[in-house]
XYZ file of N, CA and C in Angstrom:
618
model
N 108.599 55.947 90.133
C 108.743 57.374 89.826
C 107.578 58.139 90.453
N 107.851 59.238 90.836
C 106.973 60.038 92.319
C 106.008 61.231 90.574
N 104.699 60.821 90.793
C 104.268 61.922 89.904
C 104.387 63.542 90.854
N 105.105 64.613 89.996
C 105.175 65.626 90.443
C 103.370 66.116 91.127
N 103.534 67.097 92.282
C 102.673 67.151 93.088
C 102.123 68.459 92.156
N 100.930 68.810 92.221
C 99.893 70.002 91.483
C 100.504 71.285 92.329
N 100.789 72.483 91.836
C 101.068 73.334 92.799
C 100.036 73.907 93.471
N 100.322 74.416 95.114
C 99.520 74.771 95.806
C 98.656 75.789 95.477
N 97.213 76.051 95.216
C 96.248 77.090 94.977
C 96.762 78.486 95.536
N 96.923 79.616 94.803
C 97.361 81.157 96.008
C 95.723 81.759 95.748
N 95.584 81.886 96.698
C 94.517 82.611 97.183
C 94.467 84.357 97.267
N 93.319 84.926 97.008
C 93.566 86.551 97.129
C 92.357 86.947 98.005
N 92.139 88.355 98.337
C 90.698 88.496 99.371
C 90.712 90.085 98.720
N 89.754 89.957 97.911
C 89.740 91.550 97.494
C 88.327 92.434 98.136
N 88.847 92.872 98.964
C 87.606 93.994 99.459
C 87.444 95.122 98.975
N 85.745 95.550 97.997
C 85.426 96.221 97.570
C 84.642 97.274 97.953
N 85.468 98.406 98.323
C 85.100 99.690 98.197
C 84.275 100.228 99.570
N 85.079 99.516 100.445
C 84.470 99.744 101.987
C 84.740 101.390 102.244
N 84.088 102.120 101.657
C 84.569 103.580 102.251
C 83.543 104.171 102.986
N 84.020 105.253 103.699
C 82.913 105.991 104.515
C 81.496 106.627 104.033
N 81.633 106.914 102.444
C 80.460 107.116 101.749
C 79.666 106.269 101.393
N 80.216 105.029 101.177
C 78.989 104.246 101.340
C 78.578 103.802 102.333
N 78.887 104.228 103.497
C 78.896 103.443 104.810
C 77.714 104.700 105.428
N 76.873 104.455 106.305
C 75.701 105.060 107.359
C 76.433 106.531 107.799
N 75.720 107.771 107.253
C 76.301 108.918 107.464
C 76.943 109.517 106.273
N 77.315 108.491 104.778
C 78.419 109.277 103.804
C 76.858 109.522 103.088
N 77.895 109.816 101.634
C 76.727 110.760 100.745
C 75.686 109.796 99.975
N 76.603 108.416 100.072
C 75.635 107.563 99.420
C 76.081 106.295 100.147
N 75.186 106.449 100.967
C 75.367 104.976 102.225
C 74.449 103.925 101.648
N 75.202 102.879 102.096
C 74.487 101.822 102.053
C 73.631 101.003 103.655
N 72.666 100.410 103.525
C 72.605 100.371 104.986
C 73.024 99.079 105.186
N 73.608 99.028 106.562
C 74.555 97.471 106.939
C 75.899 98.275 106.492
N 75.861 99.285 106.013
C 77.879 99.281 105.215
C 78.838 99.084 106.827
N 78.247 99.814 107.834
C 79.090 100.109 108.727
C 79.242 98.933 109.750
N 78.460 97.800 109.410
C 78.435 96.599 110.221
C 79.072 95.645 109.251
N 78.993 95.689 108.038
C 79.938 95.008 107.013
C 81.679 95.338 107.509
N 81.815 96.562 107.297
C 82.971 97.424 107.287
C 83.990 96.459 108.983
N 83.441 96.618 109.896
C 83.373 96.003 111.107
C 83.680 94.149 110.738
N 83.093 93.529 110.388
C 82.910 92.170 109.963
C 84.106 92.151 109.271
N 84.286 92.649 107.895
C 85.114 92.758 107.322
C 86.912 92.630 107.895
N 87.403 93.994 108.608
C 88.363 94.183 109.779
C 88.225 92.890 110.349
N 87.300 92.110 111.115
C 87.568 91.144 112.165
C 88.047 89.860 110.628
N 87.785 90.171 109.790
C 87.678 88.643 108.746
C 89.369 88.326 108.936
N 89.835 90.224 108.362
C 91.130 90.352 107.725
C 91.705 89.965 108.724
N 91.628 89.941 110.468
C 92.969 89.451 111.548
C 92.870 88.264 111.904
N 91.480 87.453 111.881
C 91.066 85.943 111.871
C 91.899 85.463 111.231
N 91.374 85.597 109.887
C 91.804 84.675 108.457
C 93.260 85.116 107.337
N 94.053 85.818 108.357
C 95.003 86.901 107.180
C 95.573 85.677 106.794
N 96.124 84.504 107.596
C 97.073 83.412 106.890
C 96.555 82.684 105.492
N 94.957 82.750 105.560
C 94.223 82.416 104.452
C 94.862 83.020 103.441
N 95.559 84.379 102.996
C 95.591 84.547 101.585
C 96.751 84.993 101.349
N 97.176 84.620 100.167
C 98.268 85.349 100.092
C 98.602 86.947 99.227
N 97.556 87.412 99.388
C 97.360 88.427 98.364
C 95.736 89.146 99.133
N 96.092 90.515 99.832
C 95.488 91.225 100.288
C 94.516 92.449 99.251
N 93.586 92.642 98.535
C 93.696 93.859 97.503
C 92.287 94.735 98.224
N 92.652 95.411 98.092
C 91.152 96.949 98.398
C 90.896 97.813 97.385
N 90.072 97.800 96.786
C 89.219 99.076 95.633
C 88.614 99.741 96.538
N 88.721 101.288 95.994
C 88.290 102.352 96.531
C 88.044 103.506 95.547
N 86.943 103.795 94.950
C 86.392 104.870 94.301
C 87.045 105.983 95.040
N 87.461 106.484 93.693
C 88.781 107.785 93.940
C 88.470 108.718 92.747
N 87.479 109.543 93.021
C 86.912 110.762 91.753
C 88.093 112.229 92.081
N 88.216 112.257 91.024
C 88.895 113.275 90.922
C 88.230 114.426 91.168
N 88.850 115.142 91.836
C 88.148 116.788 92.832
C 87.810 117.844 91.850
N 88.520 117.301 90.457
C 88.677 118.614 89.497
C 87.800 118.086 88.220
N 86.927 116.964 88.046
C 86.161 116.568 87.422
C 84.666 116.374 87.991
N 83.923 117.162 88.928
C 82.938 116.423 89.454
C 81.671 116.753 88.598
N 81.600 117.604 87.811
C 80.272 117.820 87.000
C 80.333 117.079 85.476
N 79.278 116.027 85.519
C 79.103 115.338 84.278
C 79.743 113.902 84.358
N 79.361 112.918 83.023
C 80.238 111.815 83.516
C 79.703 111.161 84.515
N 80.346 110.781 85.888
C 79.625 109.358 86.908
C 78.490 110.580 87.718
N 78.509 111.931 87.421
C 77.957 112.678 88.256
C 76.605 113.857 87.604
N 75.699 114.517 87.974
C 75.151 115.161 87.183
C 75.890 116.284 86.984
N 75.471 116.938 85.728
C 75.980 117.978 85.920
C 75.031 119.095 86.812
N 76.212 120.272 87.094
C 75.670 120.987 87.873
C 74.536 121.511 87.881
N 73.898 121.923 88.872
C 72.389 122.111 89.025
C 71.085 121.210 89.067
N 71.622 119.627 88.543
C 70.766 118.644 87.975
C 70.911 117.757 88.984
N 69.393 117.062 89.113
C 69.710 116.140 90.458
C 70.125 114.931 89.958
N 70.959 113.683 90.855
C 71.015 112.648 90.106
C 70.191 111.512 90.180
N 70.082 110.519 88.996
C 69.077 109.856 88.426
C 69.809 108.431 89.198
N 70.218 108.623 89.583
C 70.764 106.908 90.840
C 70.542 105.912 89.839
N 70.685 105.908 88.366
C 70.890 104.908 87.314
C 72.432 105.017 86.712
N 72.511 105.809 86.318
C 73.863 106.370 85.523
C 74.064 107.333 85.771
N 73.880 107.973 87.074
C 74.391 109.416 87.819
C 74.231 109.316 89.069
N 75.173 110.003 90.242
C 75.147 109.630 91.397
C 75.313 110.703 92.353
N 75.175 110.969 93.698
C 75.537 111.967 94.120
C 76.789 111.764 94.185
N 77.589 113.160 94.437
C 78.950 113.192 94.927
C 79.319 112.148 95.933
N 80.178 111.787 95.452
C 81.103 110.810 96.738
C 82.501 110.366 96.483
N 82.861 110.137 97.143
C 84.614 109.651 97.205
C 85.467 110.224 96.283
N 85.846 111.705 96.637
C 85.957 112.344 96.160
C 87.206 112.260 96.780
N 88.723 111.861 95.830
C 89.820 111.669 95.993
C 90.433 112.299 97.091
N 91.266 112.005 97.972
C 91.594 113.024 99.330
C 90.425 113.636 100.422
N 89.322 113.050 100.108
C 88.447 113.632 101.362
C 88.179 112.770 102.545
N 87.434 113.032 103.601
C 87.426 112.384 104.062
C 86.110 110.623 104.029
N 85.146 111.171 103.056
C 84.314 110.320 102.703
C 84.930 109.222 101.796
N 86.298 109.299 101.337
C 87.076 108.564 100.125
C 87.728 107.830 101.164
N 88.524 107.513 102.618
C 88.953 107.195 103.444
C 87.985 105.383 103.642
N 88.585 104.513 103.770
C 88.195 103.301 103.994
C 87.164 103.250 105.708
N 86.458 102.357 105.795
C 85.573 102.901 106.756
C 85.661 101.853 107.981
N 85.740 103.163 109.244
C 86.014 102.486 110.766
C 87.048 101.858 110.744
N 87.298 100.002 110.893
C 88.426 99.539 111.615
C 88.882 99.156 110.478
N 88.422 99.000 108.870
C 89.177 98.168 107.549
C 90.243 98.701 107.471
N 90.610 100.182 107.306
C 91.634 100.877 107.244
C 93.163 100.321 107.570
N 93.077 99.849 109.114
C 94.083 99.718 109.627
C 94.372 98.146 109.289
N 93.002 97.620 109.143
C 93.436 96.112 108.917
C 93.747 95.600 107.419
N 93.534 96.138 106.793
C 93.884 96.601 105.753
C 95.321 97.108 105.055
N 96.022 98.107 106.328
C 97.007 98.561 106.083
C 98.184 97.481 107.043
N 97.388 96.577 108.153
C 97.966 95.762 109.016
C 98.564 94.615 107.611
N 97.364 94.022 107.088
C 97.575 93.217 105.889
C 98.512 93.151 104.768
N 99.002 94.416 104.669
C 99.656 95.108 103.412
C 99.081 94.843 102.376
N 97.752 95.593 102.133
C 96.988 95.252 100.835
C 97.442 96.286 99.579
N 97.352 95.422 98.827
C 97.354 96.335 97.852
C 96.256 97.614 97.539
N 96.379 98.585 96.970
C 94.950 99.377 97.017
C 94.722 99.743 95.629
N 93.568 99.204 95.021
C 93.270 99.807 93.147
C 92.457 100.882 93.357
N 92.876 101.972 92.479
C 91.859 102.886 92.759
C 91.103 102.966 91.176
N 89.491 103.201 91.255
C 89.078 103.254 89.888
C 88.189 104.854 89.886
N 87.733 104.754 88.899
C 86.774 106.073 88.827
C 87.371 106.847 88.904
N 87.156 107.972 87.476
C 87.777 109.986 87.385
C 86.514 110.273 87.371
N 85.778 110.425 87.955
C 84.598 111.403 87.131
C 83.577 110.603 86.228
N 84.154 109.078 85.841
C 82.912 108.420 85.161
C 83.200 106.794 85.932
N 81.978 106.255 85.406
C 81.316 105.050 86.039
C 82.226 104.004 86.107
N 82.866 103.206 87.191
C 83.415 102.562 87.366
C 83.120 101.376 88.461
N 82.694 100.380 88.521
C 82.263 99.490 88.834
C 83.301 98.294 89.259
N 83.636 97.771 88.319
C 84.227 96.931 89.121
C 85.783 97.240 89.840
N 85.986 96.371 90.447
C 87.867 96.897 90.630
C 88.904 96.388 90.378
N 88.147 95.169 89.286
C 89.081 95.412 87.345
C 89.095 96.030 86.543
N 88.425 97.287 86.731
C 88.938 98.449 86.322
C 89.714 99.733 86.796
N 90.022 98.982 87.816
C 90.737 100.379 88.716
C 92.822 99.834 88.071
N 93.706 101.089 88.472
C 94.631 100.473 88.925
C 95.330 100.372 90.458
N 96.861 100.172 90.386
C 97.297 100.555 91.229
C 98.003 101.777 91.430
N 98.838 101.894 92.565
C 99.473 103.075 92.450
C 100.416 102.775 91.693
N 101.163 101.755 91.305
C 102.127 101.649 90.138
C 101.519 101.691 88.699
N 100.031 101.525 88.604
C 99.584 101.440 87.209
C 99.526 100.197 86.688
N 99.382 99.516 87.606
C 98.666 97.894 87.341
C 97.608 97.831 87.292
N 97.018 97.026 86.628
C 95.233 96.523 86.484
C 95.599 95.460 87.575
N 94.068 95.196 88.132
C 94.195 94.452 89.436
C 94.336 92.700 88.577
N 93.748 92.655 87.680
C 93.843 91.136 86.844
C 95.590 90.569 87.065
N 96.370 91.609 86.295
C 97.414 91.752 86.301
C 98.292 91.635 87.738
N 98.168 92.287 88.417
C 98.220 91.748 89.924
C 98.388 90.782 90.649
N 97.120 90.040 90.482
C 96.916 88.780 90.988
C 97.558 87.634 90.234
N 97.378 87.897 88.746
C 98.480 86.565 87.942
C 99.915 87.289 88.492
N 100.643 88.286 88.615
C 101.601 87.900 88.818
C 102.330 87.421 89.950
N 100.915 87.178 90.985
C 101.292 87.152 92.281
C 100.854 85.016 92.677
N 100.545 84.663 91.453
C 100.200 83.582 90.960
C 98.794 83.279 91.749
N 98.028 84.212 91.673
C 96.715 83.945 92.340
C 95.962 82.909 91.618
N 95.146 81.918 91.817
C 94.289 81.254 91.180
C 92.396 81.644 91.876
N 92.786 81.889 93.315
C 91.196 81.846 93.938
C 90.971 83.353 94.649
N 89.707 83.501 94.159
C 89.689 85.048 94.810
C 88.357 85.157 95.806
N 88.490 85.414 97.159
C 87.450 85.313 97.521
C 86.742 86.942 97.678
N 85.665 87.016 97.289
C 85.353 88.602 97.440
C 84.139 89.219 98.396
N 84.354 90.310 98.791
C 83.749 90.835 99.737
C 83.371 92.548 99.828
N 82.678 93.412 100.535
C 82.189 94.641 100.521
C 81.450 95.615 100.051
N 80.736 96.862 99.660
C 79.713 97.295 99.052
C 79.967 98.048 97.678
N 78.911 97.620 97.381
C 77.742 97.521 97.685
C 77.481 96.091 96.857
N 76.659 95.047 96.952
C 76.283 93.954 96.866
C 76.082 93.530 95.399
N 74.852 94.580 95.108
C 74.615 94.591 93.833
C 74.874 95.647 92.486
N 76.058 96.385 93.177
C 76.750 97.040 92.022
C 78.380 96.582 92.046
N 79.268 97.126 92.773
C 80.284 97.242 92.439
C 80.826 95.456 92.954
N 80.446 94.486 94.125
C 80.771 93.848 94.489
C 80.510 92.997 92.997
N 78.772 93.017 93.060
C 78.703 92.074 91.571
C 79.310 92.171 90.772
N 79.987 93.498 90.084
C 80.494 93.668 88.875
C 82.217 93.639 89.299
N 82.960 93.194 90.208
C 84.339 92.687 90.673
C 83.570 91.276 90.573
N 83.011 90.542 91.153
C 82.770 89.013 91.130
C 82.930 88.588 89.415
N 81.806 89.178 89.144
C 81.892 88.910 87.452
C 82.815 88.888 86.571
N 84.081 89.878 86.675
C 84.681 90.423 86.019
C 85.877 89.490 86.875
N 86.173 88.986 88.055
C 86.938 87.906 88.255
C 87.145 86.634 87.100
N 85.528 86.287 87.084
C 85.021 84.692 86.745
C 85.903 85.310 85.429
N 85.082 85.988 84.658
C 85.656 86.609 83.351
C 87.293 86.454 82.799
N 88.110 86.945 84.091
C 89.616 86.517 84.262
C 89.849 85.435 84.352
N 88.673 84.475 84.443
C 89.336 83.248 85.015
C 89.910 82.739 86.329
N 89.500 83.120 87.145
C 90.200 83.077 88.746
C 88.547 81.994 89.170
N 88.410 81.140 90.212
C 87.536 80.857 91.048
C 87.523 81.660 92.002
N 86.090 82.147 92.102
C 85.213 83.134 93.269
C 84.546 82.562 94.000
N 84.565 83.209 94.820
C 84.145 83.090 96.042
C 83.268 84.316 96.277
N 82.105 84.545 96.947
C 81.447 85.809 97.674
C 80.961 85.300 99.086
N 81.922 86.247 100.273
C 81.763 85.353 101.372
C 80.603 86.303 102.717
N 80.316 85.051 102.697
C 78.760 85.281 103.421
C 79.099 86.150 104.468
N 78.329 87.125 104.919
C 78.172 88.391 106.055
C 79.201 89.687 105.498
N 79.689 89.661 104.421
C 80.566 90.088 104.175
C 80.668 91.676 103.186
N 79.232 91.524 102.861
C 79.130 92.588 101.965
C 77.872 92.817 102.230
N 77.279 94.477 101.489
C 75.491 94.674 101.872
C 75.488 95.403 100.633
N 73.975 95.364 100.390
C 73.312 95.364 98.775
C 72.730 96.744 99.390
N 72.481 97.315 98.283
C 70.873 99.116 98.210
C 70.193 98.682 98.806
N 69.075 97.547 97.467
C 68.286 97.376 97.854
C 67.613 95.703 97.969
N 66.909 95.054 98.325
C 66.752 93.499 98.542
C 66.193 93.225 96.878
N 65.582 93.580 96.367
C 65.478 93.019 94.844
C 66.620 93.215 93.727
N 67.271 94.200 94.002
C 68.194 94.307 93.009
C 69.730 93.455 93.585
N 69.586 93.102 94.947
C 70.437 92.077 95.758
C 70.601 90.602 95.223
N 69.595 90.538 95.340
C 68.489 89.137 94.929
C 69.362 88.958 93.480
N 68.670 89.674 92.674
C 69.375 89.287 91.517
C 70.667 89.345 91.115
N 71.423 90.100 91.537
C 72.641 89.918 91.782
C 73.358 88.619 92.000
N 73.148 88.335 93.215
C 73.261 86.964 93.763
C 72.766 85.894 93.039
N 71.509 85.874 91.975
C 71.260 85.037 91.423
C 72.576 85.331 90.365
N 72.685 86.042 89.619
C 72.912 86.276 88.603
C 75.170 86.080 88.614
N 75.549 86.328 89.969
C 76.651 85.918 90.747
C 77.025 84.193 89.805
N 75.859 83.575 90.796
C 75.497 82.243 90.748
C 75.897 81.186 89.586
N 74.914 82.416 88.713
C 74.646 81.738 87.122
C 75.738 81.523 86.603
N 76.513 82.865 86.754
C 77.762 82.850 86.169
C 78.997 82.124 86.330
N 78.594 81.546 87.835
C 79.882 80.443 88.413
C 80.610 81.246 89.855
N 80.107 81.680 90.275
C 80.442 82.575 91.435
C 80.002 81.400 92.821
N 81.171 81.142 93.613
C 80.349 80.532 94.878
C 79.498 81.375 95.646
N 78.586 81.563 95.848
C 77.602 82.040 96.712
C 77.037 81.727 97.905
N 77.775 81.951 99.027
C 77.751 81.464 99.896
C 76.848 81.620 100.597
N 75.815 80.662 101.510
C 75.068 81.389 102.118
C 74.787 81.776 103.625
N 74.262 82.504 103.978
C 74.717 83.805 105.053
C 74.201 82.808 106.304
N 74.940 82.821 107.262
C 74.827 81.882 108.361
C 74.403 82.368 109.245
N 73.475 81.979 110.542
C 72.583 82.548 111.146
C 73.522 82.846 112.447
């Protein structure tokens, strides 16, 4: 008698929040975003057979909420802790995915979660879709088990999608050249802290 075979692992590649504002030139760039963004595009036409499940988060603030909440209110500068400058501001052009991801992206048929109205949104298990799916939801029904993750910023929104994977229960992945941090200490820990939690952490190849 043939023991039935384990079913095959489905794989997902969720790229986080490659937009033009965080990218060199938006309102809150990251530096490396626009050489990530680049890397990224070449990953998605290399490796598309790798997954079977394409997803993109993209901070999407609503145009008619921008004072208070993820933002200061008016007149007040922001405290880059729990307030931020304006950015990705639903329909603009800084909210637009950045350089070549766009198309490879849209080549892919990814899904797209959008998170953030006006307050703090981090990972992109908290975003939905355009049907009003949570991205968790998504991926089980698409029978995902492995998620490999990628894009900016390193040590906010990427960490807090990695985390919030493990959390779901999926095996992670964070794949090397693939994403860029603010700043190198708050990177650092991130990545440690990735680690701790059960995150593969891959490391960045010369």
């Amino acid at each position: 008698m043939t023991a039935p075979t384990a079913p095959t692992p489905r794989r997902a590649l969720v790229v986080v929040d490659v937009q033009n504002d965080f990218c060199e030139g938006g309102s809150l760039a990251v530096a490396g975003g626009l050489g990530v963004a680049a890397a990224i595009a070449d990953h998605l036409v290399a490796r598309a057979a790798d997954y079977d499940v394409v997803v993109a988060s993209r901070d999407w603030h609503d145009p008619d909420n921008l004072n208070g909440g993820h933002f200061p209110p008016a007149g007040e500068q922001p405290d880059y802790a729990t307030t931020w400058p304006v950015h990705c501001v639903a329909g603009t052009e800084g909210a637009q995915f950045a350089g070549p991801v766009g198309p490879a992206l849209e080549a892919a048929q990814a899904v797209v979660v959008s998170k953030g109205r006006g307050e703090p949104a981090y990972s992109a298990f908290q975003g939905l879709t355009g049907s009003g799916e949570t991205l968790a939801d998504t991926l089980r029904a698409q029978g995902v088990t492995e998620v490999d993750v990628c894009g900016i910023a390193t040590d906010y929104c990427v960490r807090a999608t990695a985390l919030d994977a493990v959390d779901a229960g999926f095996a992670v992945t964070l794949l090397p050249g693939l994403h860029a941090g603010v700043a190198p200490e708050t990177t650092t820990a991130a990545l440690d802290e990735m680690a701790a939690r059960g995150v593969v952490v891959r490391k960045e190849t010369a």
